[in-house]
mmCIF file of C-alpha atoms and ligand atoms in Angstrom:
data_model
loop_
_atom_site.group_PDB
_atom_site.id
_atom_site.type_symbol
_atom_site.label_atom_id
_atom_site.label_comp_id
_atom_site.label_asym_id
_atom_site.label_seq_id
_atom_site.Cartn_x
_atom_site.Cartn_y
_atom_site.Cartn_z
ATOM 1 C CA MET A 13 91.696 96.411 103.360
ATOM 2 C CA LYS A 14 94.805 94.432 103.040
ATOM 3 C CA VAL A 15 98.283 94.931 101.477
ATOM 4 C CA VAL A 16 99.811 93.022 98.737
ATOM 5 C CA ALA A 17 103.491 93.540 98.481
ATOM 6 C CA ALA A 18 106.257 92.875 95.797
ATOM 7 C CA ALA A 19 109.871 93.527 96.408
ATOM 8 C CA ALA A 20 113.056 93.319 94.282
ATOM 9 C CA THR A 21 116.678 94.266 94.460
ATOM 10 C CA ASP A 22 119.252 94.482 91.716
ATOM 11 C CA ILE A 23 123.021 95.136 91.768
ATOM 12 C CA GLY A 24 122.684 97.671 88.881
ATOM 13 C CA ARG A 25 125.351 97.960 86.015
ATOM 14 C CA VAL A 26 128.378 99.447 87.810
ATOM 15 C CA ARG A 27 128.611 98.258 91.430
ATOM 16 C CA GLU A 28 130.517 95.131 92.407
ATOM 17 C CA GLY A 29 128.272 94.149 95.132
ATOM 18 C CA ASN A 30 124.749 94.803 96.438
ATOM 19 C CA GLU A 31 124.733 96.726 99.706
ATOM 20 C CA ASP A 32 120.993 97.368 99.578
ATOM 21 C CA SER A 33 118.578 95.230 101.610
ATOM 22 C CA TYR A 34 114.791 94.935 101.862
ATOM 23 C CA LEU A 35 112.310 93.557 104.190
ATOM 24 C CA SER A 36 108.894 92.535 102.939
ATOM 25 C CA ASP A 37 107.264 90.781 105.766
ATOM 26 C CA PRO A 38 103.648 91.893 106.176
ATOM 27 C CA PRO A 39 102.768 94.182 107.862
ATOM 28 C CA LEU A 40 106.310 95.471 107.996
ATOM 29 C CA PHE A 41 108.206 96.685 104.958
ATOM 30 C CA ALA A 42 111.580 98.480 104.706
ATOM 31 C CA VAL A 43 114.422 99.331 102.224
ATOM 32 C CA ALA A 44 118.110 99.953 103.620
ATOM 33 C CA ASP A 45 121.048 101.286 101.507
ATOM 34 C CA GLY A 46 124.299 100.415 103.249
ATOM 35 C CA MET A 47 127.571 102.334 103.017
ATOM 36 C CA GLY A 48 131.035 102.049 104.199
ATOM 37 C CA GLY A 49 132.868 99.746 101.700
ATOM 38 C CA HIS A 50 131.479 96.500 100.286
ATOM 39 C CA ARG A 51 131.645 94.599 103.449
ATOM 40 C CA GLY A 52 130.517 97.439 105.706
ATOM 41 C CA GLY A 53 127.498 98.520 103.595
ATOM 42 C CA GLU A 54 126.164 94.968 103.331
ATOM 43 C CA VAL A 55 126.523 94.409 107.093
ATOM 44 C CA ALA A 56 125.077 97.695 108.022
ATOM 45 C CA SER A 57 121.865 97.279 105.909
ATOM 46 C CA HIS A 58 121.328 93.755 106.808
ATOM 47 C CA LEU A 59 122.039 94.117 110.486
ATOM 48 C CA ALA A 60 119.677 97.253 110.671
ATOM 49 C CA LEU A 61 116.845 95.409 108.998
ATOM 50 C CA ASP A 62 117.330 92.177 110.872
ATOM 51 C CA THR A 63 117.230 94.210 114.257
ATOM 52 C CA LEU A 64 114.215 96.164 113.140
ATOM 53 C CA GLU A 65 112.287 93.043 112.159
ATOM 54 C CA ARG A 66 113.160 91.245 115.598
ATOM 55 C CA LEU A 67 111.924 94.289 117.610
ATOM 56 C CA PHE A 68 108.879 94.669 115.423
ATOM 57 C CA ARG A 69 107.922 91.083 115.955
ATOM 58 C CA LYS A 70 108.329 91.549 119.661
ATOM 59 C CA GLY A 71 106.172 94.628 119.546
ATOM 60 C CA ARG A 72 108.731 96.599 121.386
ATOM 61 C CA GLY A 73 108.084 100.339 121.080
ATOM 62 C CA VAL A 74 106.980 102.092 117.923
ATOM 63 C CA LEU A 75 108.755 101.951 114.517
ATOM 64 C CA ALA A 76 110.910 104.967 115.177
ATOM 65 C CA GLU A 77 112.141 103.590 118.519
ATOM 66 C CA GLN A 78 112.845 100.284 116.834
ATOM 67 C CA ILE A 79 115.106 102.182 114.327
ATOM 68 C CA GLN A 80 116.842 103.991 116.986
ATOM 69 C CA GLU A 81 117.677 100.618 118.680
ATOM 70 C CA ALA A 82 118.834 99.258 115.295
ATOM 71 C CA ASN A 83 120.991 102.294 115.017
ATOM 72 C CA ARG A 84 122.571 101.481 118.345
ATOM 73 C CA VAL A 85 123.242 97.914 117.299
ATOM 74 C CA VAL A 86 124.935 98.849 114.022
ATOM 75 C CA PHE A 87 126.905 101.730 115.680
ATOM 76 C CA GLU A 88 128.193 99.209 118.279
ATOM 77 C CA ARG A 89 129.222 96.596 115.805
ATOM 78 C CA ALA A 90 131.085 99.236 113.767
ATOM 79 C CA GLN A 91 133.002 100.113 116.943
ATOM 80 C CA LEU A 92 133.889 96.515 117.732
ATOM 81 C CA ASP A 93 134.889 95.285 114.238
ATOM 82 C CA ARG A 94 137.542 97.247 112.507
ATOM 83 C CA LYS A 95 136.688 95.710 109.157
ATOM 84 C CA VAL A 96 133.261 97.561 109.205
ATOM 85 C CA ALA A 97 134.346 100.715 110.855
ATOM 86 C CA GLY A 98 132.451 103.697 109.608
ATOM 87 C CA MET A 99 129.605 101.569 108.170
ATOM 88 C CA GLY A 100 126.145 102.950 108.158
ATOM 89 C CA THR A 101 122.886 102.665 106.232
ATOM 90 C CA THR A 102 119.670 104.410 105.198
ATOM 91 C CA LEU A 103 116.427 102.929 106.455
ATOM 92 C CA THR A 104 112.953 103.777 105.348
ATOM 93 C CA ALA A 105 110.310 101.545 106.948
ATOM 94 C CA ALA A 106 106.559 101.327 106.738
ATOM 95 C CA SER A 107 104.181 99.280 108.742
ATOM 96 C CA PHE A 108 100.477 99.034 107.953
ATOM 97 C CA ALA A 109 97.726 98.291 110.439
ATOM 98 C CA ASP A 110 94.112 99.354 110.732
ATOM 99 C CA GLY A 111 94.072 101.386 107.542
ATOM 100 C CA THR A 112 96.969 103.482 108.573
ATOM 101 C CA LEU A 113 100.536 103.272 107.181
ATOM 102 C CA ARG A 114 103.190 104.354 109.594
ATOM 103 C CA LEU A 115 106.522 105.549 108.176
ATOM 104 C CA ALA A 116 109.871 105.984 109.796
ATOM 105 C CA HIS A 117 112.853 107.203 107.883
ATOM 106 C CA VAL A 118 116.481 108.036 107.987
ATOM 107 C CA GLY A 119 118.757 108.855 105.002
ATOM 108 C CA ASP A 120 118.047 109.239 101.221
ATOM 109 C CA SER A 121 115.976 106.326 100.386
ATOM 110 C CA ARG A 122 112.366 107.301 99.762
ATOM 111 C CA ALA A 123 108.635 106.466 100.287
ATOM 112 C CA TYR A 124 106.254 107.600 97.555
ATOM 113 C CA LEU A 125 102.511 107.518 97.394
ATOM 114 C CA LEU A 126 100.763 106.999 94.170
ATOM 115 C CA ARG A 127 97.012 107.908 94.578
ATOM 116 C CA GLU A 128 94.765 108.412 91.505
ATOM 117 C CA GLY A 129 97.623 108.822 89.177
ATOM 118 C CA THR A 130 99.220 111.417 91.252
ATOM 119 C CA ILE A 131 102.738 110.848 92.910
ATOM 120 C CA GLN A 132 103.821 112.316 96.143
ATOM 121 C CA VAL A 133 107.204 111.910 98.033
ATOM 122 C CA LEU A 134 106.378 111.024 101.574
ATOM 123 C CA THR A 135 109.931 111.400 103.114
ATOM 124 C CA GLU A 136 112.584 114.040 103.148
ATOM 125 C CA ASP A 137 116.093 113.166 101.852
ATOM 126 C CA HIS A 138 118.701 113.612 104.571
ATOM 127 C CA THR A 139 121.405 114.788 102.171
ATOM 128 C CA LEU A 140 123.808 117.666 101.881
ATOM 129 C CA VAL A 141 122.125 118.803 98.651
ATOM 130 C CA HIS A 142 118.662 118.753 100.088
ATOM 131 C CA ARG A 143 119.963 121.141 102.842
ATOM 132 C CA MET A 144 121.511 123.397 99.969
ATOM 133 C CA VAL A 145 118.085 123.412 98.134
ATOM 134 C CA GLU A 146 116.239 124.381 101.425
ATOM 135 C CA LYS A 147 118.885 127.292 101.938
ATOM 136 C CA GLY A 148 118.182 128.300 98.300
ATOM 137 C CA GLU A 149 121.896 127.631 97.410
ATOM 138 C CA ILE A 150 121.007 125.305 94.526
ATOM 139 C CA THR A 151 117.854 124.350 92.577
ATOM 140 C CA GLU A 152 116.101 120.899 92.775
ATOM 141 C CA ALA A 153 117.325 120.418 89.148
ATOM 142 C CA GLU A 154 120.938 121.092 90.178
ATOM 143 C CA ALA A 155 120.609 118.804 93.235
ATOM 144 C CA ASP A 156 119.581 115.916 91.060
ATOM 145 C CA VAL A 157 122.908 115.904 89.169
ATOM 146 C CA HIS A 158 125.033 117.346 92.020
ATOM 147 C CA PRO A 159 128.342 115.314 92.483
ATOM 148 C CA TYR A 160 127.661 115.031 96.278
ATOM 149 C CA ARG A 161 124.076 114.208 95.997
ATOM 150 C CA SER A 162 124.615 110.964 97.845
ATOM 151 C CA VAL A 163 126.404 112.521 100.816
ATOM 152 C CA LEU A 164 124.118 111.921 103.812
ATOM 153 C CA THR A 165 123.517 114.336 106.743
ATOM 154 C CA ARG A 166 121.847 111.488 108.651
ATOM 155 C CA ALA A 167 122.317 107.682 108.664
ATOM 156 C CA VAL A 168 121.629 104.624 110.740
ATOM 157 C CA GLY A 169 124.682 103.338 112.591
ATOM 158 C CA VAL A 170 127.240 106.162 112.243
ATOM 159 C CA ASP A 171 126.478 108.069 115.516
ATOM 160 C CA PRO A 172 125.486 106.686 118.975
ATOM 161 C CA ALA A 173 121.899 108.162 118.476
ATOM 162 C CA VAL A 174 119.968 109.152 115.416
ATOM 163 C CA HIS A 175 116.846 111.270 114.933
ATOM 164 C CA VAL A 176 114.178 109.330 112.951
ATOM 165 C CA ASP A 177 111.560 111.048 110.914
ATOM 166 C CA GLU A 178 107.960 109.836 111.405
ATOM 167 C CA ALA A 179 104.835 110.136 109.361
ATOM 168 C CA THR A 180 101.438 108.502 109.003
ATOM 169 C CA VAL A 181 99.243 108.117 106.048
ATOM 170 C CA GLU A 182 95.511 107.262 106.048
ATOM 171 C CA ILE A 183 95.437 104.796 103.314
ATOM 172 C CA VAL A 184 92.568 104.703 100.773
ATOM 173 C CA GLN A 185 91.722 101.449 98.877
ATOM 174 C CA GLY A 186 93.643 101.539 95.598
ATOM 175 C CA ASP A 187 96.639 103.436 96.948
ATOM 176 C CA ARG A 188 100.070 102.216 95.920
ATOM 177 C CA VAL A 189 103.138 103.001 98.032
ATOM 178 C CA LEU A 190 106.674 102.589 96.858
ATOM 179 C CA LEU A 191 109.757 102.334 99.121
ATOM 180 C CA CYS A 192 113.016 102.581 97.174
ATOM 181 C CA SER A 193 116.793 103.240 97.354
ATOM 182 C CA ASP A 194 118.506 106.072 95.602
ATOM 183 C CA GLY A 195 119.621 103.668 92.958
ATOM 184 C CA LEU A 196 115.964 104.195 91.578
ATOM 185 C CA HIS A 197 115.095 107.784 92.281
ATOM 186 C CA GLY A 198 118.698 108.959 91.443
ATOM 187 C CA MET A 199 118.444 107.424 88.028
ATOM 188 C CA ILE A 200 114.932 108.247 86.877
ATOM 189 C CA THR A 201 112.537 111.108 87.706
ATOM 190 C CA ASP A 202 109.552 111.026 89.866
ATOM 191 C CA ASP A 203 107.384 111.466 86.791
ATOM 192 C CA GLU A 204 109.005 108.397 85.210
ATOM 193 C CA ILE A 205 108.449 106.474 88.471
ATOM 194 C CA ALA A 206 104.750 107.583 88.483
ATOM 195 C CA GLY A 207 104.431 106.629 84.888
ATOM 196 C CA ILE A 208 105.726 103.069 85.451
ATOM 197 C CA LEU A 209 103.624 102.624 88.645
ATOM 198 C CA ALA A 210 100.485 103.726 86.846
ATOM 199 C CA ALA A 211 100.997 101.519 83.777
ATOM 200 C CA GLU A 212 101.529 98.206 85.453
ATOM 201 C CA SER A 213 98.902 97.012 87.843
ATOM 202 C CA ASP A 214 100.694 93.788 88.865
ATOM 203 C CA PRO A 215 102.942 94.792 91.786
ATOM 204 C CA ASN A 216 105.797 92.230 90.828
ATOM 205 C CA ARG A 217 105.894 93.324 87.366
ATOM 206 C CA ALA A 218 105.837 97.037 88.356
ATOM 207 C CA ALA A 219 108.828 96.311 90.621
ATOM 208 C CA GLU A 220 110.663 94.611 87.781
ATOM 209 C CA ASP A 221 109.770 97.493 85.381
ATOM 210 C CA LEU A 222 111.293 100.064 87.795
ATOM 211 C CA ILE A 223 114.479 98.173 88.115
ATOM 212 C CA GLU A 224 114.764 97.762 84.432
ATOM 213 C CA ALA A 225 114.135 101.521 83.891
ATOM 214 C CA ALA A 226 116.849 102.356 86.369
ATOM 215 C CA ASN A 227 119.341 100.095 84.719
ATOM 216 C CA ARG A 228 118.406 101.402 81.261
ATOM 217 C CA ALA A 229 119.233 104.999 82.643
ATOM 218 C CA GLY A 230 122.693 103.837 83.580
ATOM 219 C CA GLY A 231 122.218 101.620 86.660
ATOM 220 C CA VAL A 232 125.166 103.325 88.461
ATOM 221 C CA ASP A 233 123.903 102.205 91.964
ATOM 222 C CA ASN A 234 122.236 99.216 93.524
ATOM 223 C CA ILE A 235 118.404 99.515 93.034
ATOM 224 C CA THR A 236 115.818 98.309 95.392
ATOM 225 C CA VAL A 237 112.121 98.684 95.387
ATOM 226 C CA VAL A 238 109.181 97.516 97.427
ATOM 227 C CA VAL A 239 105.736 98.090 95.931
ATOM 228 C CA LEU A 240 102.694 98.005 98.294
ATOM 229 C CA ASP A 241 99.249 97.637 96.831
ATOM 230 C CA PHE A 242 96.332 98.328 99.111
ATOM 231 C CA VAL A 243 93.304 96.265 98.116
ATOM 232 C CA GLU A 244 90.125 94.876 99.313
ATOM 233 C CA GLY A 245 90.432 92.007 101.883
ATOM 234 C CA ASP A 246 91.125 91.187 105.403
ATOM 235 C CA GLU A 247 94.158 92.592 107.274
ATOM 236 C CA ASP A 248 97.022 90.437 108.330
ATOM 237 C CA PRO A 249 96.262 89.142 111.850
ATOM 238 C CA LEU A 250 99.642 90.465 113.061
ATOM 239 C CA ALA A 251 98.701 93.844 111.572
ATOM 240 C CA GLN A 252 95.464 93.793 113.711
ATOM 241 C CA ALA A 253 97.457 92.951 116.799
ATOM 242 C CA THR A 254 99.993 95.754 115.959
ATOM 243 C CA ALA A 255 97.037 98.183 115.596
ATOM 244 C CA ALA A 256 95.576 97.280 118.825
ATOM 245 C CA LYS A 257 99.000 97.932 120.490
ATOM 246 C CA ALA A 258 99.319 101.268 118.741
ATOM 247 C CA ARG A 259 95.971 102.307 120.026
ATOM 248 C CA GLU A 260 97.045 101.514 123.525
ATOM 249 C CA VAL A 261 100.173 103.624 123.038
ATOM 250 C CA GLY A 262 97.953 106.497 121.605
ATOM 251 C CA PRO A 263 98.146 108.321 118.294
ATOM 252 C CA ARG A 264 101.594 109.289 117.060
ATOM 253 C CA PRO A 265 102.252 112.834 115.811
ATOM 254 C CA ARG A 266 102.577 113.099 112.046
ATOM 255 C CA ARG A 267 106.288 113.918 112.230
ATOM 256 C CA SER A 268 107.998 114.010 115.583
ATOM 257 C CA ARG A 269 109.729 117.222 116.365
ATOM 258 C CA GLY A 270 112.487 117.095 119.126
ATOM 259 C CA ARG A 271 110.452 117.083 122.150
ATOM 260 C CA GLY A 272 111.262 117.284 125.800
ATOM 261 C CA LYS A 273 113.228 114.078 126.670
ATOM 262 C CA ARG A 274 114.582 113.576 123.264
ATOM 263 C CA VAL A 275 116.071 117.166 123.236
ATOM 264 C CA ALA A 276 117.734 116.585 126.576
ATOM 265 C CA LEU A 277 119.157 113.367 125.291
ATOM 266 C CA SER A 278 120.521 114.821 122.168
ATOM 267 C CA LEU A 279 122.162 117.692 123.986
ATOM 268 C CA SER A 280 123.810 115.282 126.489
ATOM 269 C CA ILE A 281 125.303 113.329 123.736
ATOM 270 C CA ALA A 282 126.095 116.335 121.474
ATOM 271 C CA ALA A 283 129.684 116.714 122.651
ATOM 272 C CA ALA A 284 130.340 112.890 122.234
ATOM 273 C CA VAL A 285 128.859 112.919 118.745
ATOM 274 C CA THR A 286 130.982 115.865 117.709
ATOM 275 C CA LEU A 287 134.190 114.053 118.767
ATOM 276 C CA VAL A 288 133.123 110.955 117.067
ATOM 277 C CA ALA A 289 132.171 112.940 113.982
ATOM 278 C CA LEU A 290 135.733 114.423 113.741
ATOM 279 C CA ILE A 291 137.589 111.155 114.165
ATOM 280 C CA GLY A 292 134.824 109.534 112.052
ATOM 281 C CA LEU A 293 135.338 112.056 109.148
ATOM 282 C CA ARG A 294 138.855 111.048 108.759
ATOM 283 C CA VAL A 295 138.157 107.377 108.841
ATOM 284 C CA TRP A 296 135.244 107.836 106.538
ATOM 285 C CA LEU A 297 137.109 109.975 104.005
ATOM 286 C CA ASP A 298 139.790 107.251 103.715
ATOM 287 C CA ALA A 299 137.018 104.823 102.840
ATOM 288 C CA GLN A 300 135.644 107.012 100.028
ATOM 289 C CA TRP A 301 136.672 106.767 96.468
ATOM 290 C CA TYR A 302 135.694 108.381 93.141
ATOM 291 C CA VAL A 303 136.762 108.609 89.533
ATOM 292 C CA GLY A 304 137.605 112.108 88.442
ATOM 293 C CA VAL A 305 139.870 114.139 86.352
ATOM 294 C CA SER A 306 143.554 115.009 86.923
ATOM 295 C CA ASP A 307 145.492 117.048 84.357
ATOM 296 C CA GLY A 308 143.030 116.114 81.691
ATOM 297 C CA ARG A 309 143.193 112.458 82.363
ATOM 298 C CA VAL A 310 140.871 110.035 84.040
ATOM 299 C CA ALA A 311 142.103 109.267 87.641
ATOM 300 C CA VAL A 312 141.121 107.461 90.698
ATOM 301 C CA TYR A 313 140.690 109.691 93.901
ATOM 302 C CA ASN A 314 140.597 108.787 97.442
ATOM 303 C CA GLY A 315 138.235 110.983 99.428
ATOM 304 C CA ILE A 316 135.146 113.062 98.217
ATOM 305 C CA PRO A 317 135.273 115.648 95.370
ATOM 306 C CA ALA A 318 134.951 118.556 97.755
ATOM 307 C CA GLU A 319 136.771 121.215 99.680
ATOM 308 C CA VAL A 320 135.600 122.283 103.042
ATOM 309 C CA LEU A 321 136.890 125.806 103.963
ATOM 310 C CA TRP A 322 140.436 125.345 102.692
ATOM 311 C CA PHE A 323 140.757 121.615 103.268
ATOM 312 C CA ARG A 324 140.781 119.371 100.233
ATOM 313 C CA LEU A 325 138.961 116.242 101.107
ATOM 314 C CA HIS A 326 140.652 114.066 98.575
ATOM 315 C CA HIS A 327 143.926 113.142 96.754
ATOM 316 C CA VAL A 328 144.777 111.546 93.566
ATOM 317 C CA SER A 329 145.465 107.817 93.849
ATOM 318 C CA VAL A 330 146.109 106.752 90.206
ATOM 319 C CA VAL A 331 146.118 108.681 86.973
ATOM 320 C CA THR A 332 145.175 106.658 83.930
ATOM 321 C CA ASP A 333 146.243 107.364 80.209
ATOM 322 C CA VAL A 334 142.631 107.747 79.175
ATOM 323 C CA ARG A 335 141.804 111.347 78.102
ATOM 324 C CA ALA A 336 139.049 112.906 80.151
ATOM 325 C CA ASN A 337 137.744 114.609 77.054
ATOM 326 C CA ASP A 338 137.091 111.255 75.338
ATOM 327 C CA ALA A 339 135.153 110.069 78.385
ATOM 328 C CA GLN A 340 133.157 113.199 78.796
ATOM 329 C CA HIS A 341 131.623 112.807 75.346
ATOM 330 C CA LEU A 342 130.056 109.536 76.374
ATOM 331 C CA ALA A 343 126.749 110.028 77.969
ATOM 332 C CA PRO A 344 127.120 107.889 81.233
ATOM 333 C CA TRP A 345 130.562 109.584 81.920
ATOM 334 C CA ALA A 346 129.590 113.158 81.103
ATOM 335 C CA GLY A 347 129.795 114.151 84.730
ATOM 336 C CA ILE A 348 133.316 112.814 85.330
ATOM 337 C CA ALA A 349 134.782 116.261 85.956
ATOM 338 C CA ASP A 350 132.527 116.519 89.099
ATOM 339 C CA GLY A 351 133.561 112.997 90.106
ATOM 340 C CA ILE A 352 131.778 109.626 89.874
ATOM 341 C CA PRO A 353 131.473 108.098 93.339
ATOM 342 C CA ALA A 354 132.571 104.656 94.055
ATOM 343 C CA ASN A 355 131.973 102.470 97.155
ATOM 344 C CA SER A 356 135.546 101.151 97.260
ATOM 345 C CA ARG A 357 138.938 101.180 95.587
ATOM 346 C CA VAL A 358 138.053 98.006 93.729
ATOM 347 C CA GLU A 359 134.952 99.592 92.500
ATOM 348 C CA ALA A 360 136.757 102.834 91.451
ATOM 349 C CA ASP A 361 139.021 100.614 89.380
ATOM 350 C CA HIS A 362 136.003 98.816 87.960
ATOM 351 C CA ILE A 363 134.553 102.205 86.793
ATOM 352 C CA VAL A 364 137.828 103.135 85.087
ATOM 353 C CA GLU A 365 137.768 99.819 83.365
ATOM 354 C CA ARG A 366 134.330 100.442 81.952
ATOM 355 C CA ILE A 367 135.308 104.104 80.898
ATOM 356 C CA THR A 368 138.344 102.698 79.174
ATOM 357 C CA LYS A 369 136.217 100.155 77.283
ATOM 358 C CA ASP A 370 133.597 102.601 76.385
ATOM 359 C CA VAL A 371 136.174 105.016 75.100
ATOM 360 C CA ARG A 372 137.749 102.361 72.972
ATOM 361 C CA SER A 373 134.669 101.142 71.523
ATOM 362 C CA ALA A 374 133.497 104.713 70.619
ATOM 363 C CA ALA A 375 136.895 105.328 68.990
ATOM 364 C CA LYS A 376 136.477 102.128 67.100
ATOM 365 C CA SER A 377 133.014 102.934 65.805
ATOM 366 C CA ALA A 378 134.095 106.470 64.768
ATOM 367 C CA ALA A 379 137.045 104.955 62.906
ATOM 368 C CA GLY A 380 134.655 102.463 61.313
ATOM 369 C CA GLY A 381 132.834 105.362 59.695
ATOM 370 C CA GLY A 382 129.394 106.455 60.624
ATOM 371 C CA GLY A 383 129.105 105.126 64.162
ATOM 372 C CA GLN A 384 126.675 106.720 66.521
ATOM 373 C CA GLY A 385 128.247 110.140 66.731
ATOM 374 C CA THR A 386 128.778 110.507 70.473
ATOM 375 C CA GLY A 387 128.679 114.221 71.119
ATOM 376 C CA SER A 388 130.299 116.167 68.324
ATOM 377 C CA GLY A 389 129.504 119.432 69.926
ATOM 378 C CA ALA A 390 132.417 119.889 72.338
HETATM 379 MN MN1 MN B 415 122.482 103.763 96.977
#
């Protein structure tokens, strides 16, 4: 059995830069979704994947250890270069050898398995909303539209060490695996993803169709997909070498729990991490922007649309003269009251421009008689 891969990335319809990266270099595949401003996000996702690829080629350690090393490299760069301070990235990687797919994962990008028409998520989102769902505070459906749905609880490069989820999947010929950033699974449902993957057998066209669907649904984020088809044929020679190596190391557990050494290491750095987290939170908040509502007007905010205990984690930066009500009636901006996240100040301004344009053209088509009747209910 061998793997045939197709990968694609797209800036989407709102963002000003593409901070996603992917790796499609059989038998290693990965997606990374960077954060921390334009420059930081791009640097983080590229640096993490470059490091991962280099270590994988050298055959140093297993995938999870290679990602932990990538974490260290990104973290150190962020400490050294003020322009990328606070940067980080998600990273979902898969390597295929000997009929087994090994997954290693941090963040909210995802891996899916499509087997005989049924889709299954192979990774767990490391997000605040996922934690809230697990605690029973909100439902899955509420999580999907939650304003902080992209706030991560774990990322590569933001702390000196990171815990990496691991999983293995015994692949059956005909399986299709998808790695994707949240720009895909945040825009369309798992059922829609499954439908597209099932409808298009060519992996390149399937990848393009997924991106097109996410853009049609709004494209509010960068979109990255890697489609892996497992078909009849001989495995990549490097994959066989990797498999031999993996056998020497011995079988990996399905999902590593914090064991012995790793627990001790985590505890010894816990204090340092807490300190970094407190300083980091301030720095991080300063780098966060969103578009929301202030006094009934569309406004640009610095921070995140949340309050923790009695601390407001945001302040108004600019209030526009666009009425929030007018924006709320337009489908893409219905959630503006909860805040529309942006990666930078420039991007927040860009979102405001789009809202202003949409509101004006809606007003024009309403004045022109007929029009498309955007939300007469409210
Ligand atoms: Mn994203």
